[in-house]
C-alpha positions as a LaTeX table, in Angstrom:
\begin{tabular}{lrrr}
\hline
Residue & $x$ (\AA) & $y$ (\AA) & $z$ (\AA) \\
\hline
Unk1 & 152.33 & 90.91 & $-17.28$ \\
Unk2 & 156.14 & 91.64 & $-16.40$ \\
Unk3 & 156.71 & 90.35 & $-13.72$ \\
Unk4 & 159.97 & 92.17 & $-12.33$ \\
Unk5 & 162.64 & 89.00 & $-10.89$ \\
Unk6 & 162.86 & 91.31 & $-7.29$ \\
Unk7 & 159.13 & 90.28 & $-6.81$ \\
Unk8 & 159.31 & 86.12 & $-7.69$ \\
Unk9 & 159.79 & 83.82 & $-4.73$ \\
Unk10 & 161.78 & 80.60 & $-4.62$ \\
Unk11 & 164.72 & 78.61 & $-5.19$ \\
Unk12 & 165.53 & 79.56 & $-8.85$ \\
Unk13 & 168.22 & 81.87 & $-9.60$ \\
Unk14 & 167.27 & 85.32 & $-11.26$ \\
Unk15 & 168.75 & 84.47 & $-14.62$ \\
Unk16 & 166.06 & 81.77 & $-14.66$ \\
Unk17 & 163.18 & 83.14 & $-13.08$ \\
Unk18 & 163.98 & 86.41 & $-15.54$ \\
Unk19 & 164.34 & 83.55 & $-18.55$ \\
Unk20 & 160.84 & 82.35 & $-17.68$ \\
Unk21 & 159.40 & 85.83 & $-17.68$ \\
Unk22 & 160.98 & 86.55 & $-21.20$ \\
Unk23 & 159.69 & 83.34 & $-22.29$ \\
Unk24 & 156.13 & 84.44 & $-21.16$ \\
Unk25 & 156.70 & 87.50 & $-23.20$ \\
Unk26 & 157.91 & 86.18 & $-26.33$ \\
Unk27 & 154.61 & 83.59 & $-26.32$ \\
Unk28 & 152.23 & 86.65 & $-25.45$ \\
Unk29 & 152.46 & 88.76 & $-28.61$ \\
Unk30 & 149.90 & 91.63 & $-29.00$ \\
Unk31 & 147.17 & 91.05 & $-30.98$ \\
Unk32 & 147.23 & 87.18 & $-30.72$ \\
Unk33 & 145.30 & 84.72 & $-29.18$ \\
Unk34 & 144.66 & 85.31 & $-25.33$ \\
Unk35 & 147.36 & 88.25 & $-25.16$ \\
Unk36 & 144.67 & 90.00 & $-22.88$ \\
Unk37 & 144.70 & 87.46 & $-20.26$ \\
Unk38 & 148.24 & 86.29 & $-20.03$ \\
Unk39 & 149.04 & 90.06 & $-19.76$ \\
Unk40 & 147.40 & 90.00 & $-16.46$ \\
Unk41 & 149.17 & 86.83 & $-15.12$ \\
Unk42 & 151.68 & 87.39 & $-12.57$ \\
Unk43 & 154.93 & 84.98 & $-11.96$ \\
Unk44 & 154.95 & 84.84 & $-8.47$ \\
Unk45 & 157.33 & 81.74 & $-7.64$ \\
Unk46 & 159.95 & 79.61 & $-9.51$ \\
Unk47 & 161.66 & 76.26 & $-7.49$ \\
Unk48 & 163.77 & 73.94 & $-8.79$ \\
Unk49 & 164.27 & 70.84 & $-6.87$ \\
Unk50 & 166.99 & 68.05 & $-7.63$ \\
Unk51 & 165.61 & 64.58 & $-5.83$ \\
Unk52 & 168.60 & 63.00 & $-4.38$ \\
Unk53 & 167.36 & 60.03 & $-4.05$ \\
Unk54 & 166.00 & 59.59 & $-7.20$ \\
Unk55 & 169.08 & 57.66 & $-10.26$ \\
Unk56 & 170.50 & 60.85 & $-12.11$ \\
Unk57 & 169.30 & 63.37 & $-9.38$ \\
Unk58 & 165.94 & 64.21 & $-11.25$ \\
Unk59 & 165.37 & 67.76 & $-11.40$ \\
Unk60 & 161.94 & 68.92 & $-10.65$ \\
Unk61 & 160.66 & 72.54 & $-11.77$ \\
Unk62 & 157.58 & 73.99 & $-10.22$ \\
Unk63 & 155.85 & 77.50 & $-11.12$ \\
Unk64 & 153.35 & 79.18 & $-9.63$ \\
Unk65 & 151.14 & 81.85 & $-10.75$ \\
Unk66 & 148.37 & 83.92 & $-10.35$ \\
Unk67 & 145.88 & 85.95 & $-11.90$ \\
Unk68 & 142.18 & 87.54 & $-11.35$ \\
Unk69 & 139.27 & 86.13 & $-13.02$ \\
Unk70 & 138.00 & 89.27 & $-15.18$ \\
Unk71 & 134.97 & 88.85 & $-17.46$ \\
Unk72 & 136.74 & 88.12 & $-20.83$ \\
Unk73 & 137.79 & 84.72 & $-19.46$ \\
Unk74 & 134.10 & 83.79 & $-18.06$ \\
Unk75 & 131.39 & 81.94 & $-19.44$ \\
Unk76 & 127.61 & 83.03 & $-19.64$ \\
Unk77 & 127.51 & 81.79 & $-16.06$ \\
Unk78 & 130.14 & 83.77 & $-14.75$ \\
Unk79 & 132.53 & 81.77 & $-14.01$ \\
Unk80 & 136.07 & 80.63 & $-15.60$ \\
Unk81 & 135.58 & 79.20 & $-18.97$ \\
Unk82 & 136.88 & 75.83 & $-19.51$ \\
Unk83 & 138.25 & 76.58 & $-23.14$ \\
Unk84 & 140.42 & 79.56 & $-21.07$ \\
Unk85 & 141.10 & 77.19 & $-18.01$ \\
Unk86 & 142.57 & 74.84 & $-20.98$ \\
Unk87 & 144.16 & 78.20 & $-22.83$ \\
Unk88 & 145.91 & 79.19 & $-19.13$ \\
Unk89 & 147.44 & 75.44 & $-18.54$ \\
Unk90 & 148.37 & 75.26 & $-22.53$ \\
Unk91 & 150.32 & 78.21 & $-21.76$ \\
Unk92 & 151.72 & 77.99 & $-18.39$ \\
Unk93 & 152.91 & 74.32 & $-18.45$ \\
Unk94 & 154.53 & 75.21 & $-22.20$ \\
Unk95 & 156.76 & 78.19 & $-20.62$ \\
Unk96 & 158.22 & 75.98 & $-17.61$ \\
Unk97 & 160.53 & 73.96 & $-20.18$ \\
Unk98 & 162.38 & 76.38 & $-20.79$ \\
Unk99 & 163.58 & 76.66 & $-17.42$ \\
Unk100 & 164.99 & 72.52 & $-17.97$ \\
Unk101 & 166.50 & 73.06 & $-21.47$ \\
Unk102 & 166.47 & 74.88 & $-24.90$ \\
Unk103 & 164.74 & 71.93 & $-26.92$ \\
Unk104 & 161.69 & 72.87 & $-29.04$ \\
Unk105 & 158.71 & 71.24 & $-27.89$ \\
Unk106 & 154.95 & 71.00 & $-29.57$ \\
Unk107 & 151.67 & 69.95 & $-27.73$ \\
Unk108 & 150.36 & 66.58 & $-28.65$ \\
Unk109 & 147.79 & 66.57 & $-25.63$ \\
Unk110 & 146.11 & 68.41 & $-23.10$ \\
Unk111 & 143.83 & 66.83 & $-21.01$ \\
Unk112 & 142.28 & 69.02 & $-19.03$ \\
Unk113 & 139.64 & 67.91 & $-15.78$ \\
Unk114 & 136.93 & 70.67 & $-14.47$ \\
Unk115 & 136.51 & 70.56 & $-11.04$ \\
Unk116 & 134.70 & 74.02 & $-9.77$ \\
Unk117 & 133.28 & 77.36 & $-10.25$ \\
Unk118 & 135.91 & 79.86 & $-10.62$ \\
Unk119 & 133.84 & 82.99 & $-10.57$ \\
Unk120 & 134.36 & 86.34 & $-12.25$ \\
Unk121 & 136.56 & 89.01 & $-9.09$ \\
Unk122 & 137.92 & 85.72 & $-7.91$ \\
Unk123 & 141.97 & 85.14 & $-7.43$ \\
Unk124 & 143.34 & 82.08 & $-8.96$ \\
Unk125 & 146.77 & 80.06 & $-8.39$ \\
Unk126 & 148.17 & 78.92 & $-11.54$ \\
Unk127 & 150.92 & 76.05 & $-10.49$ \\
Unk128 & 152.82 & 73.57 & $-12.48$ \\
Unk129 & 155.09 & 71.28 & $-12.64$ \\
Unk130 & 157.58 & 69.11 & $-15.10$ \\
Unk131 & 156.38 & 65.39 & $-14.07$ \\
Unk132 & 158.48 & 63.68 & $-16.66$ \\
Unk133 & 161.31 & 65.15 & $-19.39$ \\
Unk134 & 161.85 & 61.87 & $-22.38$ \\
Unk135 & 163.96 & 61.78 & $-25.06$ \\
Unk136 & 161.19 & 62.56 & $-27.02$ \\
Unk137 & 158.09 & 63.29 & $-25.00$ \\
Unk138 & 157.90 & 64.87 & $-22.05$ \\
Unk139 & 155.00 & 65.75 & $-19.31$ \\
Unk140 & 153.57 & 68.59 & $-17.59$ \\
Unk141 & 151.19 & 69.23 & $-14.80$ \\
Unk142 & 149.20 & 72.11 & $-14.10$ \\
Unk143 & 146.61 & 72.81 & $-11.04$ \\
Unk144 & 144.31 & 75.97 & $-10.98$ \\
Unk145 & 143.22 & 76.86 & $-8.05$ \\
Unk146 & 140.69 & 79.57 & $-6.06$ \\
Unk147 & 142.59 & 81.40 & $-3.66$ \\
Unk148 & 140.55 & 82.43 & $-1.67$ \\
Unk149 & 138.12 & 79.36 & $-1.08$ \\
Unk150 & 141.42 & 76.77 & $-1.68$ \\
Unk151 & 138.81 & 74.84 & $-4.18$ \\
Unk152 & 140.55 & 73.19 & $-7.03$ \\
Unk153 & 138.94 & 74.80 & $-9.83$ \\
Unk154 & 141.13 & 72.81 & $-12.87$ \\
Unk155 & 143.86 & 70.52 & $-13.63$ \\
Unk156 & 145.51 & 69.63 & $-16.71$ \\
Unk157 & 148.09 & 66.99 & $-17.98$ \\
Unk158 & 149.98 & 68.58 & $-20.92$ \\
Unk159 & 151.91 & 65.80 & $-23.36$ \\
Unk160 & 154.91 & 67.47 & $-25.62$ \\
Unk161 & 156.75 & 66.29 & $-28.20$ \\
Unk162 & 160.12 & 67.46 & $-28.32$ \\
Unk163 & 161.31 & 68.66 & $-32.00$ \\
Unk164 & 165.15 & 69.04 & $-31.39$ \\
Unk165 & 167.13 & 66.18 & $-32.86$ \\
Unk166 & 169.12 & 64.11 & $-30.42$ \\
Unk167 & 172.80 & 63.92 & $-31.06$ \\
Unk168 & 174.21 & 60.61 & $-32.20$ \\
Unk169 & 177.59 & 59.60 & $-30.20$ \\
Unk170 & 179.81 & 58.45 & $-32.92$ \\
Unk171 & 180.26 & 54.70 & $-32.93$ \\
Unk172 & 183.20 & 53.07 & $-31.74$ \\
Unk173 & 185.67 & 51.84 & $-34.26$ \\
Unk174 & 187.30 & 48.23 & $-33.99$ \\
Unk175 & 186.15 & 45.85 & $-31.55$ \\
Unk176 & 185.02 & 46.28 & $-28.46$ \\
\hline
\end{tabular}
């Protein structure tokens, strides 16, 4: 779903929360895997937090979403399928990266813990977080939440490798 910038909460500045809505768009292609469902999630806040007391002011990037749990994402049961709790943090802890940089990054795990029912007509909070950006891997947390019953429904830690080639500084000639 667009989610116009007017309507996102938080911190960020429009160019970035309207970069992470583009982003969205660009991995939600018609006809693909799960376009259905992230078409329905909603962006609703974007905060980026430096930690001043932490060496090189570590930037922090949280992301919260939401969405409605409609039948295509349930189980038998009737309640949130873990393979689309797993599809929904895949997705949402992918798109907050770009909001830190323009690397290319690829999943090398998601672990992802069940924790309760979310049932079909039920709300859900979608919020993540960058926990750690490496030189060459990098983390991501996600939380999924009930809204109304504040029961943590999901979490996920999401591992990626990050593709784009580090620059070399030229060596220093003579001696040092």
């Amino acid at each position: 779903m667009h989610t116009p910038v007017c309507q996102i909460k938080g911190n960020a500045s429009d160019a970035q929360k309207a970069l992470l809505d583009t982003q969205i768009a660009a991995l939600n292609l018609p006809g693909f895997y799960g376009h259905a469902i992230m078409d329905r999630v909603k962006i609703v806040e974007v905060g980026v937090v430096t930690d001043e007391g932490v060496k090189d002011k570590e930037t922090t990037i949280r992301v919260e979403f939401e969405t409605q749990v409609e039948l295509d994402m349930c189980n038998p049961s009737g309640n949130l399928h873990g393979g689309c709790a797993a599809y929904l943090a895949a997705v949402t802890t992918s798109v907050v990266y770009c909001l830190y940089d323009d690397s290319k990054y690829i999943s090398m795990t998601l672990d992802t813990i069940f924790h309760a029912a979310g049932p079909v007509g039920s709300n859900i909070r979608i919020i993540c977080m960058l926990v750690a950006i490496g030189g060459r891997i990098s983390t991501s947390r996600c939380e999924i939440w009930g809204k109304e019953n504040g029961r943590l429904v999901a979490s996920a830690s999401h591992l990626k490798l990050n593709l784009t080639p580090k620059t070399k500084k030229p060596k220093a000639k003579g001696k040092l």
